Amino acid sequence: MSTTLYDKIWNDHLVHQQEDGTSLLFVDRHLIHEVTSPQAFEGLRNANRKVRNPKLTLAVVDHNIPTTDRSKGIDDEDSRIQIETLDKNCKEFGVQLFGVDDKRQGIVHIVGPEQGFTQPGTVIVCGDSHTATHGAFGSLAFGIGTSEVEHVLATQTLVQKKAKNFRVNVNGKLAIGVTSKDVVLQIIGKIGTAGGTGYVIEYAGSLISDLSVENRMTICNMTIEGGARAGLIQPDQKIFDYLKGRPMSPKNENWDKALEYWKTLKTDDDAKFDKEINLTAEDIAPMVTWGTSPQDVASIDGKVPNPKNESDIDRRNSIDRSLQYMGLKADVALKDIKIDTVFIGSCTNGRIEDLREAAQILKDKKKATHVHAMVVPGSGLVKEQAEQEGLDKIFINSGFEWREPGCSMCLAMNADKLKPEERCASTSNRNFEGRQGRGGRTHLVSPGMAAAAAIAGNLDDVRKYQN
Amino acid sequence: MQKFNKLQSIPAYLPIVNIDTDMIIPKQFLKTIKRTGLGKNLFFEMRYDDNGKEIQDFVLNNKPFNNSKILIAGNNFGCGSSREHAPWALLDFGITCVISSSYADIFYSNCFKNGILPIILEEEKIKELSEYSNRKEEISIDLNEQKIVYGNNEIKFNIDPFKKKCLLEGLDDIALSLEKSQQMDAFEKSLKEKKPWIFND
Ligand code: SF4
């Protein structure tokens, strides 16, 4: 029978299946971080259990870590305790950790691929919903809760039921200034935040194959914002080249064996999908969100919607509520929205190509004086690479702060947060109420659009700023 | 895990769609290393003003809803992050049953790990049930019978039989899986032969 890429990976990881379809799935790679793991380790300890496969587990600190100078330790006591707890747990259970002082430290979904820990055809889980990022490598990667983290630690398996297959095809070429962030925002706008619930999405089409590995990660990353737990892309030569020689990639004859297997990872031509949509790349413009859900998205040429034009009452109420929270009036042009802050970073757009994209716009230009702007590289290695290329100088010259790696203002668990009513153009992935700080107002954009907004002092069209 | 069987309570109704996990429990409360104690911060930003005072017109701040064990909410409940702090906060507040027309996948499965029953009903039925919240009348849930009884009416709901069993019996997932340790050993053994690179040795 013809199968999809998702079906293949699923079948290849079945340890046991009950009659009702409840399955025990083998987990090849488990990523953990300080926020969603302490209770899992505590559970293990209370039940006298061990980590079954410490070598298949990798830990980082990222969520609550400060992005300013960390040499003097961490002020916030709760954050410090959480980080120390992870350190202690990793030592006790024999798990490798990239701690605060490690150059390889960074956001879990940036570190995994960077180290070659992320590999095609694997099942990858992490107590974090953006685990879908790793699907860009043709792996089945999804977020889990803390009880499941404990389950994976103890058994190296996970209890799951199979999801349905959904394919999103994007064909054609993107216009200059339009990026994979705009593509994924467009997709979410189209399917809605619950459109993918119960599905695994495969992204396909000529545009997806044309994208770089890092740009593919941006798309898979935001799959969860469309409700699907995992999003994946068939691995190809670009992926194999990216992985070759990374510290945790297979070596020598293992590399050859792995490569042979990776090349078999594709959806059969006549495989059936339960749902399928098509997008044309040429139709996609730079996008920006205006509301408090990632589906509240419009092209930068557009306007804030008018709830009066909405016939569905729930939707009308929800637009009303969003506009009130966002402090926006209906029918205002998006380009007329003034911003206070720019945040470039996160597991969506904190990689080297994202920083290059923003720096290219900012080169020899200054941010607007009233704007507070910061760049938070996704990992220590991204930071180092950017500094070698002189990108840090470009950012600093245009008035940005150049920070240490971490999640930072993506979720504002550390000191980097918006004040009430502060408005931010952000390259992160969620514009929920309070996500970047209580009362803070988030507009999700691509790195280039964030740079354009910094220069203009309001949301603006990146296509005007091409250097 | 606490067993779930029958439940009777005046439901609290939160008529908002897409309630995300940041609304249920904002990130400043994720810095804990415990599972308990999160109830007072459930729906923090809707529940308290800038000075930490309770906002009077928020449903859970008012009697009898401050004692509700059942929460009725708009569709796509629990979207956003994977944080299990969301069900932990609900549980700590005393809510052990949520009723909505749809849930985000991760939140949905997290509920079952914590003895919370997430019920899926059609929008129409949800509107009907929400009347009981408005009138401050109790409704009751019977998991074994898979039904909700309200006034002289009842509605059946669907639930995965295995998940139902786990809730009814309060089963520990890990212990159940470890019963399959023979299959796990066999799987790993063959994996080492087929895909030696996975173990990196
Ligand atoms: S960068 Fe943001 S979305 Fe990504 S893992 Fe960190 S907090 Fe989550």
XYZ file of C-alpha atoms and ligand atoms in Angstrom:
676
model
C 0.000 0.000 0.000
C 1.199 3.506 -0.749
C 2.293 5.435 2.288
C 3.264 8.960 3.233
C 6.552 9.979 4.793
C 4.746 10.265 8.120
C 3.286 6.745 7.760
C 6.749 5.368 7.025
C 8.422 6.929 10.029
C 5.513 5.903 12.228
C 5.588 2.279 11.090
C 9.313 2.148 11.524
C 9.029 3.118 15.204
C 6.207 0.898 16.408
C 7.251 -1.055 19.457
C 3.768 -2.250 20.230
C 0.251 -1.569 19.054
C -3.009 -2.252 20.874
C -6.143 -3.266 19.028
C -7.646 0.188 19.451
C -4.623 1.745 17.723
C -2.958 3.030 20.888
C 0.716 2.566 20.124
C 4.027 2.565 21.842
C 6.426 4.506 19.667
C 10.209 4.366 19.961
C 11.858 7.745 20.513
C 15.291 8.181 18.874
C 16.038 11.655 20.154
C 14.848 13.390 23.306
C 15.610 17.047 23.948
C 15.016 18.549 27.362
C 15.222 22.005 28.925
C 14.954 23.570 32.366
C 11.267 24.522 32.398
C 9.371 21.359 31.513
C 11.735 18.739 32.959
C 12.112 19.216 36.757
C 8.820 17.507 37.634
C 9.674 14.652 35.252
C 12.996 13.929 36.943
C 11.311 14.226 40.318
C 8.795 11.620 39.175
C 11.613 9.267 38.163
C 13.297 9.729 41.490
C 10.106 9.106 43.460
C 9.470 5.875 41.563
C 13.089 4.784 41.699
C 13.432 4.735 37.937
C 16.403 5.448 35.698
C 16.795 7.164 32.354
C 16.664 4.258 29.948
C 18.909 5.743 27.266
C 20.834 8.771 28.492
C 22.808 8.848 25.214
C 19.649 9.529 23.224
C 18.890 12.517 25.422
C 20.323 16.036 25.202
C 19.641 18.899 27.602
C 20.032 22.663 27.199
C 19.143 25.756 29.190
C 17.278 28.297 27.138
C 13.834 29.386 28.308
C 14.475 31.459 31.390
C 18.145 32.309 31.039
C 19.171 35.984 31.043
C 20.541 37.312 27.753
C 22.727 39.932 29.370
C 26.178 39.246 30.830
C 25.920 35.977 32.723
C 29.355 35.837 34.220
C 28.116 37.103 37.583
C 25.432 34.447 37.909
C 21.676 34.682 37.645
C 19.806 37.194 39.794
C 16.322 35.832 39.567
C 16.105 33.180 42.232
C 13.403 30.994 40.670
C 15.232 30.933 37.333
C 18.480 30.102 39.049
C 16.903 27.231 40.972
C 15.404 25.829 37.797
C 18.725 25.975 35.986
C 20.595 24.455 38.907
C 17.968 21.745 39.143
C 18.512 20.808 35.504
C 22.247 20.702 36.082
C 21.816 18.454 39.110
C 19.327 16.180 37.355
C 21.551 15.767 34.301
C 24.510 14.811 36.487
C 22.468 12.390 38.543
C 20.877 10.672 35.541
C 23.876 10.842 33.197
C 22.400 13.160 30.558
C 24.594 15.469 28.474
C 23.867 19.145 29.148
C 24.907 22.327 27.356
C 24.828 24.539 30.425
C 25.060 28.280 30.954
C 28.787 28.470 30.284
C 28.849 26.198 27.275
C 29.448 27.842 23.912
C 27.003 25.372 22.382
C 24.177 26.538 24.667
C 21.145 27.963 22.925
C 17.512 27.422 22.053
C 16.758 23.721 22.053
C 15.402 23.697 18.482
C 18.422 25.505 17.142
C 20.960 23.431 19.043
C 19.555 20.027 17.962
C 20.084 20.562 14.215
C 23.303 22.519 14.729
C 24.873 19.570 16.533
C 23.562 16.948 14.111
C 21.512 15.476 16.960
C 18.476 16.002 14.707
C 18.454 13.436 11.897
C 16.106 12.340 9.098
C 13.679 9.509 9.761
C 13.941 9.763 13.528
C 11.232 10.349 16.105
C 12.228 13.442 18.078
C 10.360 14.754 21.103
C 10.820 17.600 23.543
C 8.702 19.155 26.257
C 8.101 22.115 24.011
C 5.498 22.676 21.336
C 7.932 24.047 18.751
C 9.654 20.699 18.459
C 7.997 20.526 15.048
C 11.001 22.601 13.870
C 13.063 19.437 13.487
C 10.570 18.131 10.931
C 12.501 20.168 8.368
C 14.983 17.272 8.405
C 12.348 14.695 7.546
C 11.938 13.556 11.116
C 8.712 13.090 13.035
C 9.163 15.718 15.720
C 6.579 16.961 18.164
C 6.071 18.570 21.534
C 5.018 16.636 24.620
C 3.944 17.439 28.172
C 6.011 16.872 31.295
C 4.345 13.541 32.163
C 5.334 12.374 28.711
C 8.877 13.675 29.216
C 9.020 11.431 32.272
C 7.613 8.547 30.236
C 10.253 8.979 27.529
C 13.049 9.273 30.067
C 11.931 6.050 31.741
C 11.059 3.989 28.674
C 12.490 5.693 25.550
C 8.998 5.312 24.126
C 5.803 7.291 23.986
C 2.139 6.282 23.984
C 0.536 7.752 20.871
C -2.318 7.389 18.482
C -1.706 7.978 14.834
C -2.671 11.343 13.394
C -4.132 11.959 9.950
C -2.129 13.096 6.904
C -2.337 16.677 5.641
C -0.256 18.005 2.759
C 0.436 21.662 2.121
C 1.855 22.273 -1.348
C 3.588 25.529 -2.111
C 4.721 25.970 -5.692
C 6.393 28.814 -7.524
C 8.942 31.454 -6.558
C 8.881 34.054 -3.796
C 9.190 37.739 -4.671
C 12.188 39.640 -3.327
C 11.713 40.495 0.333
C 9.265 37.644 0.913
C 10.522 34.814 3.121
C 9.524 31.463 4.543
C 8.129 33.277 7.616
C 5.611 34.963 5.329
C 4.813 31.605 3.755
C 4.015 29.976 7.078
C 2.014 32.968 8.322
C 0.026 32.795 5.103
C -0.593 29.075 5.632
C -1.801 29.633 9.211
C -4.022 32.505 8.075
C -5.516 30.149 5.566
C -6.086 27.036 7.699
C -6.651 28.784 11.058
C -5.063 27.948 14.407
C -7.082 24.749 14.711
C -6.912 23.792 11.024
C -4.206 21.218 11.613
C -5.554 19.718 14.829
C -5.336 15.940 14.636
C -3.015 16.014 11.619
C 0.629 15.787 10.767
C 1.447 18.203 7.972
C 3.851 17.440 5.150
C 5.091 20.537 3.319
C 5.806 19.894 -0.328
C 6.063 21.603 -3.687
C 8.755 23.339 -5.682
C 9.063 26.302 -3.349
C 9.703 24.099 -0.333
C 12.502 22.230 -2.139
C 14.008 25.552 -3.230
C 14.195 26.803 0.348
C 17.372 26.539 2.370
C 17.488 24.137 5.318
C 17.149 26.974 7.838
C 14.215 28.518 5.995
C 12.480 25.162 6.018
C 12.927 25.068 9.790
C 11.027 28.359 10.087
C 8.066 26.792 8.321
C 8.040 23.548 10.298
C 8.562 25.531 13.506
C 5.225 27.311 13.249
C 3.255 24.191 12.330
C 1.923 24.091 15.886
C 0.436 27.552 15.367
C -1.773 25.906 12.761
C -2.819 23.285 15.320
C -0.799 20.363 13.933
C 1.610 18.734 16.298
C 4.212 17.905 13.679
C 5.172 19.236 10.277
C 7.740 17.583 8.069
C 9.534 17.879 4.775
C 11.078 15.149 2.672
C 14.852 15.205 3.260
C 17.054 15.908 0.241
C 20.648 16.607 -0.678
C 20.563 20.016 1.057
C 19.726 18.282 4.324
C 22.427 15.655 3.887
C 25.015 18.330 3.083
C 23.929 20.347 6.106
C 24.363 17.354 8.428
C 27.668 16.071 7.060
C 30.436 16.564 9.593
C 28.296 17.948 12.446
C 29.495 16.780 15.890
C 26.652 14.307 16.484
C 26.066 13.274 12.862
C 26.858 9.677 11.923
C 30.502 9.071 11.031
C 32.374 6.850 8.566
C 30.515 3.690 7.561
C 27.593 4.728 9.753
C 27.278 7.833 7.595
C 27.032 5.735 4.448
C 24.440 3.451 5.993
C 22.445 6.384 7.311
C 22.544 8.150 3.963
C 21.293 5.101 2.180
C 18.354 4.939 4.568
C 17.657 8.674 4.503
C 17.310 8.564 0.726
C 14.366 6.187 1.056
C 12.399 8.669 3.128
C 9.728 9.918 0.773
C 5.990 9.917 0.329
C 4.903 7.522 -2.408
C 3.638 9.221 -5.556
C 0.154 7.795 -5.198
C -0.142 8.114 -1.422
C -3.440 9.552 -0.215
C -3.730 12.524 2.108
C -6.775 13.137 4.298
C -6.538 16.826 3.539
C -4.535 18.859 1.052
C -4.194 22.551 0.198
C -2.221 24.430 -2.446
C -0.568 27.820 -2.317
C 1.145 29.810 -5.014
C 4.371 31.432 -3.870
C 3.933 34.412 -6.200
C 0.724 35.355 -4.349
C 2.498 35.726 -1.014
C 3.466 39.212 0.191
C 5.318 40.196 3.379
C 2.918 39.386 6.207
C 2.214 40.851 9.614
C -0.192 39.863 12.376
C -2.636 42.458 13.732
C -4.372 40.409 16.458
C -3.671 38.047 19.317
C -3.638 34.774 17.425
C -1.195 33.829 14.665
C -4.127 33.370 12.293
C -4.892 37.100 12.624
C -2.609 37.905 9.747
C -2.644 40.212 6.716
C -0.229 41.375 4.064
C 1.621 44.569 4.937
C -0.359 46.448 2.273
C -3.538 45.594 4.157
C -5.628 47.121 6.882
C -6.754 46.165 10.354
C -10.011 44.262 9.777
C -13.376 45.615 10.754
C -15.323 43.278 13.042
C -18.550 44.676 11.574
C -17.753 42.928 8.302
C -17.648 39.566 10.026
C -20.846 37.512 9.943
C -19.797 34.765 12.380
C -20.569 36.041 15.866
C -17.787 34.174 17.684
C -15.273 35.418 15.168
C -16.610 38.973 15.460
C -16.290 38.892 19.244
C -12.821 37.497 18.996
C -11.699 40.231 16.562
C -13.235 42.823 18.869
C -11.382 41.414 21.838
C -8.100 41.284 19.886
C -8.366 44.860 18.663
C -9.132 46.082 22.125
C -6.128 44.271 23.554
C -3.914 45.430 20.698
C -5.091 49.024 21.028
C -5.970 49.155 17.331
C -8.843 50.737 15.442
C -10.617 48.936 12.624
C -9.650 49.878 9.055
C -6.318 51.509 9.975
C -3.558 50.816 7.425
C -1.036 48.387 8.910
C 1.811 50.618 7.769
C 0.450 53.385 9.990
C 0.954 51.372 13.165
C 3.734 52.853 15.255
C 5.944 50.467 17.195
C 8.086 50.797 20.330
C 10.209 47.669 20.259
C 11.848 45.283 17.818
C 12.818 41.762 18.784
C 14.903 39.617 16.451
C 15.462 36.078 17.696
C 13.644 32.856 18.803
C 13.629 29.335 17.430
C 11.573 30.619 14.499
C 14.044 33.258 13.328
C 17.174 33.204 15.467
C 19.516 31.383 13.082
C 22.411 32.795 11.094
C 20.429 33.248 7.881
C 17.792 35.209 9.779
C 20.427 37.503 11.232
C 21.959 37.971 7.785
C 18.562 38.830 6.360
C 17.947 41.516 8.986
C 21.512 42.858 8.853
C 21.324 43.257 5.113
C 18.395 45.666 5.550
C 19.986 47.496 8.493
C 23.407 48.023 6.964
C 24.403 51.717 7.157
C 20.996 52.662 8.528
C 19.832 53.682 11.965
C 16.826 52.509 13.854
C 14.196 55.167 14.604
C 15.145 56.978 17.805
C 12.030 56.043 19.782
C 12.456 52.319 19.071
C 14.121 49.921 21.489
C 15.641 47.103 19.439
C 17.444 43.903 20.316
C 18.916 40.856 18.617
C 19.155 37.590 20.512
C 21.065 34.933 18.552
C 19.551 31.459 18.786
C 22.711 29.809 20.099
C 26.267 30.497 21.157
C 27.464 29.134 17.826
C 25.095 31.352 15.856
C 26.386 34.290 17.844
C 29.986 33.360 17.151
C 29.336 32.921 13.435
C 27.533 36.265 13.242
C 30.418 37.982 14.961
C 32.871 36.442 12.513
C 30.813 37.882 9.688
C 30.636 41.286 11.363
C 26.862 41.193 11.688
C 27.051 42.226 15.340
C 28.687 45.490 14.219
C 25.905 46.190 11.742
C 23.267 45.659 14.412
C 25.092 47.699 17.020
C 25.749 50.536 14.560
C 22.114 50.779 13.738
C 21.269 50.973 17.424
C 20.355 47.386 18.320
C 21.407 45.595 21.489
C 23.472 42.470 20.808
C 22.608 39.820 23.397
C 23.555 36.386 24.691
C 21.602 33.396 23.297
C 18.280 32.160 24.679
C 14.504 32.315 24.243
C 14.380 35.810 25.669
C 11.460 38.002 24.633
C 9.868 35.201 22.633
C 8.126 34.196 25.842
C 9.459 36.748 28.319
C 10.307 34.348 31.114
C 13.511 36.203 31.803
C 13.971 39.949 32.226
C 13.362 40.682 28.528
C 9.737 41.681 28.382
C 7.367 44.262 27.021
C 5.702 46.719 29.347
C 1.916 47.033 29.247
C 0.752 48.530 25.943
C 4.255 48.461 24.481
C 4.076 47.444 20.837
C 6.637 45.111 19.323
C 7.550 43.917 15.843
C 8.809 40.442 16.671
C 10.322 37.579 14.683
C 8.974 35.044 17.185
C 5.974 32.785 16.737
C 3.205 33.728 19.157
C 1.245 36.934 19.532
C -0.974 35.698 22.344
C -2.159 38.131 24.991
C 0.669 38.680 27.443
C 3.056 36.389 25.586
C 5.895 38.931 25.470
C 4.987 40.569 28.765
C 1.760 41.484 30.481
C -0.301 43.816 28.297
C 2.417 43.760 25.604
C 1.322 43.922 21.967
C 3.040 41.672 19.468
C 3.130 41.853 15.674
C 4.725 38.759 14.179
C 6.969 39.435 11.183
C 9.992 38.104 9.303
C 13.510 39.270 10.241
C 13.627 41.625 7.232
C 10.273 43.129 8.181
C 11.480 43.545 11.775
C 14.516 45.425 10.497
C 12.323 47.615 8.282
C 10.055 48.379 11.241
C 13.067 49.343 13.349
C 14.213 51.851 10.732
C 10.764 53.296 10.032
C 9.524 53.290 13.625
C 6.285 51.765 12.410
C 5.292 48.581 10.633
C 6.607 48.912 7.116
C 7.168 47.095 3.874
C 10.599 45.476 3.721
C 10.520 45.695 -0.076
C 11.220 49.429 0.218
C 14.499 48.763 1.995
C 16.306 46.285 -0.210
C 20.013 47.151 -0.180
C -2.995 9.779 39.577
C -6.427 10.555 41.038
C -9.197 8.337 39.683
C -12.027 10.013 37.844
C -15.554 8.711 38.011
C -18.508 10.918 38.806
C -18.579 14.637 39.254
C -21.288 17.102 40.189
C -20.831 20.849 40.145
C -22.149 24.185 38.962
C -20.126 24.752 35.814
C -18.193 27.958 35.170
C -18.594 29.326 31.644
C -15.833 31.184 29.835
C -17.225 32.169 26.432
C -13.881 32.804 24.753
C -12.496 30.890 21.780
C -8.827 29.915 21.364
C -8.003 30.091 25.070
C -4.282 29.488 24.927
C -1.960 28.057 27.525
C -0.420 31.500 28.128
C -3.882 32.654 29.275
C -4.401 29.567 31.409
C -1.074 30.007 33.169
C 1.351 32.751 32.128
C 5.052 32.027 31.903
C 6.132 33.770 35.092
C 4.635 30.810 36.931
C 6.528 28.211 34.941
C 9.634 28.774 36.992
C 8.481 26.257 39.539
C 9.969 22.833 40.024
C 6.741 21.509 41.539
C 3.401 20.427 40.114
C 1.269 21.924 42.850
C 0.400 25.428 43.970
C -0.483 26.853 40.568
C -4.240 27.174 41.162
C -4.091 30.678 42.577
C -2.485 31.851 39.335
C -4.887 30.101 36.972
C -6.036 32.615 34.307
C -3.850 35.128 36.113
C -4.114 38.011 33.674
C -7.874 37.819 33.381
C -8.287 37.226 37.077
C -6.205 39.947 38.711
C -5.604 43.619 37.975
C -2.201 45.317 37.877
C -2.202 45.633 41.649
C -2.919 41.969 42.180
C -6.531 42.577 43.151
C -9.223 40.203 41.923
C -11.156 41.518 38.934
C -14.781 41.312 39.984
C -16.387 40.418 36.702
C -14.130 37.459 35.979
C -16.225 34.363 36.416
C -13.882 32.311 38.624
C -13.588 35.163 41.102
C -17.232 34.920 42.022
C -19.280 32.561 44.094
C -20.279 29.858 43.344
C -17.859 29.608 40.402
C -14.779 29.892 42.602
C -15.698 26.349 43.598
C -16.570 25.045 40.143
C -15.145 21.685 39.224
C -16.333 21.982 35.642
C -15.221 24.595 33.132
C -17.118 25.209 29.898
C -15.191 27.153 27.250
C -15.073 28.167 23.582
C -13.447 26.078 20.877
C -9.751 25.251 20.443
C -9.190 25.305 24.200
C -5.580 24.888 25.353
C -3.848 25.906 22.144
C -0.258 27.095 22.239
C 2.520 25.642 24.292
C 3.006 22.118 25.622
C 3.265 23.293 29.231
C 1.659 20.767 31.546
C 1.448 23.635 34.003
C -1.887 24.401 32.311
C -3.664 21.227 33.474
C -1.743 21.394 36.766
C -3.158 24.877 37.379
C -6.699 23.786 36.525
C -6.378 20.791 38.805
C -4.909 22.808 41.641
C -7.819 25.236 41.348
C -10.193 22.279 41.594
C -11.299 21.904 37.982
C -11.276 18.278 36.901
C -13.509 18.476 33.858
C -13.385 20.824 30.868
C -16.103 20.980 28.226
C -15.380 22.499 24.817
C -16.080 21.799 21.166
C -12.372 21.223 20.452
C -8.951 21.144 22.099
C -5.373 21.509 21.027
C -3.768 18.055 20.829
C -1.007 18.420 23.399
C -3.260 20.003 26.010
C -5.844 17.292 25.426
C -3.421 14.482 26.110
C -1.874 16.337 29.064
C -5.299 16.399 30.756
C -5.505 12.627 30.854
C -2.110 12.358 32.533
C -3.475 14.405 35.397
C -6.903 12.954 35.991
C -8.728 15.725 34.152
C -11.550 14.766 31.792
C -11.742 16.951 28.660
C -15.169 16.459 27.065
C -15.864 17.336 23.441
C -19.412 18.430 22.585
C -21.063 20.224 19.706
C -21.384 24.014 19.958
C -25.164 23.789 20.338
C -24.912 21.515 23.349
C -22.301 23.776 24.860
C -24.698 26.724 24.596
C -27.374 24.619 26.285
C -25.064 23.623 29.123
C -23.810 27.167 29.578
C -27.363 28.067 30.634
C -26.755 25.993 33.739
C -23.795 28.168 34.524
C -25.910 31.294 34.041
C -28.617 29.877 36.291
C -26.080 28.547 38.799
C -27.453 25.034 38.645
C -25.455 21.869 39.012
C -24.794 19.435 36.225
C -23.295 16.004 36.675
C -20.789 13.975 34.743
C -20.645 10.210 34.676
C -17.519 8.965 32.949
C -18.374 5.295 33.135
C -21.717 5.901 31.430
C -20.168 8.622 29.230
C -22.976 11.026 29.925
C -23.700 14.497 31.234
C -26.921 14.910 33.170
C -28.472 18.384 33.393
C -32.003 19.069 34.587
C -34.153 16.363 33.058
C -31.833 15.936 30.097
C -28.744 13.994 29.387
C -26.133 13.951 26.631
C -23.721 11.209 25.779
C -20.119 12.035 24.951
C -17.415 10.085 23.179
C -14.067 9.157 24.618
C -11.259 6.844 23.614
C -11.828 3.566 25.536
C -8.196 3.251 26.613
C -8.061 6.836 27.901
C -11.329 6.221 29.718
C -9.959 3.124 31.401
C -6.826 4.980 32.518
C -8.921 7.780 34.039
C -11.376 5.456 35.739
C -8.629 3.386 37.266
C -6.131 6.190 37.811
C -3.494 4.159 35.963
C 0.146 5.169 35.794
C 1.149 5.296 32.131
C 4.778 4.495 32.771
C 4.057 1.368 34.775
C 1.746 0.199 31.997
C 4.387 0.769 29.341
C 7.095 -0.892 31.360
C 5.035 -4.073 31.191
C 6.093 -4.121 27.552
C 9.767 -4.074 28.390
C 10.395 -7.292 26.471
C 9.117 -5.701 23.281
C 11.232 -2.639 24.019
C 14.379 -4.702 24.416
C 13.677 -6.557 21.198
C 13.022 -3.316 19.338
C 16.259 -1.753 20.515
C 18.224 -4.837 19.647
C 17.016 -4.877 16.078
C 17.436 -1.114 15.824
C 21.089 -1.436 16.746
C 21.540 -3.769 13.808
C 19.398 -1.886 11.313
C 20.353 1.689 12.206
C 23.573 1.592 14.195
C 24.037 5.352 13.811
C 21.057 6.056 16.089
C 23.097 4.982 19.114
C 26.187 6.680 17.854
C 28.422 3.827 18.899
S 12.320 30.531 21.342
Fe 10.221 30.802 22.012
S 9.043 29.282 20.963
Fe 11.172 28.724 20.752
S 11.551 27.264 22.389
Fe 12.065 29.302 23.156
S 10.208 30.055 24.090
Fe 9.620 28.322 22.851
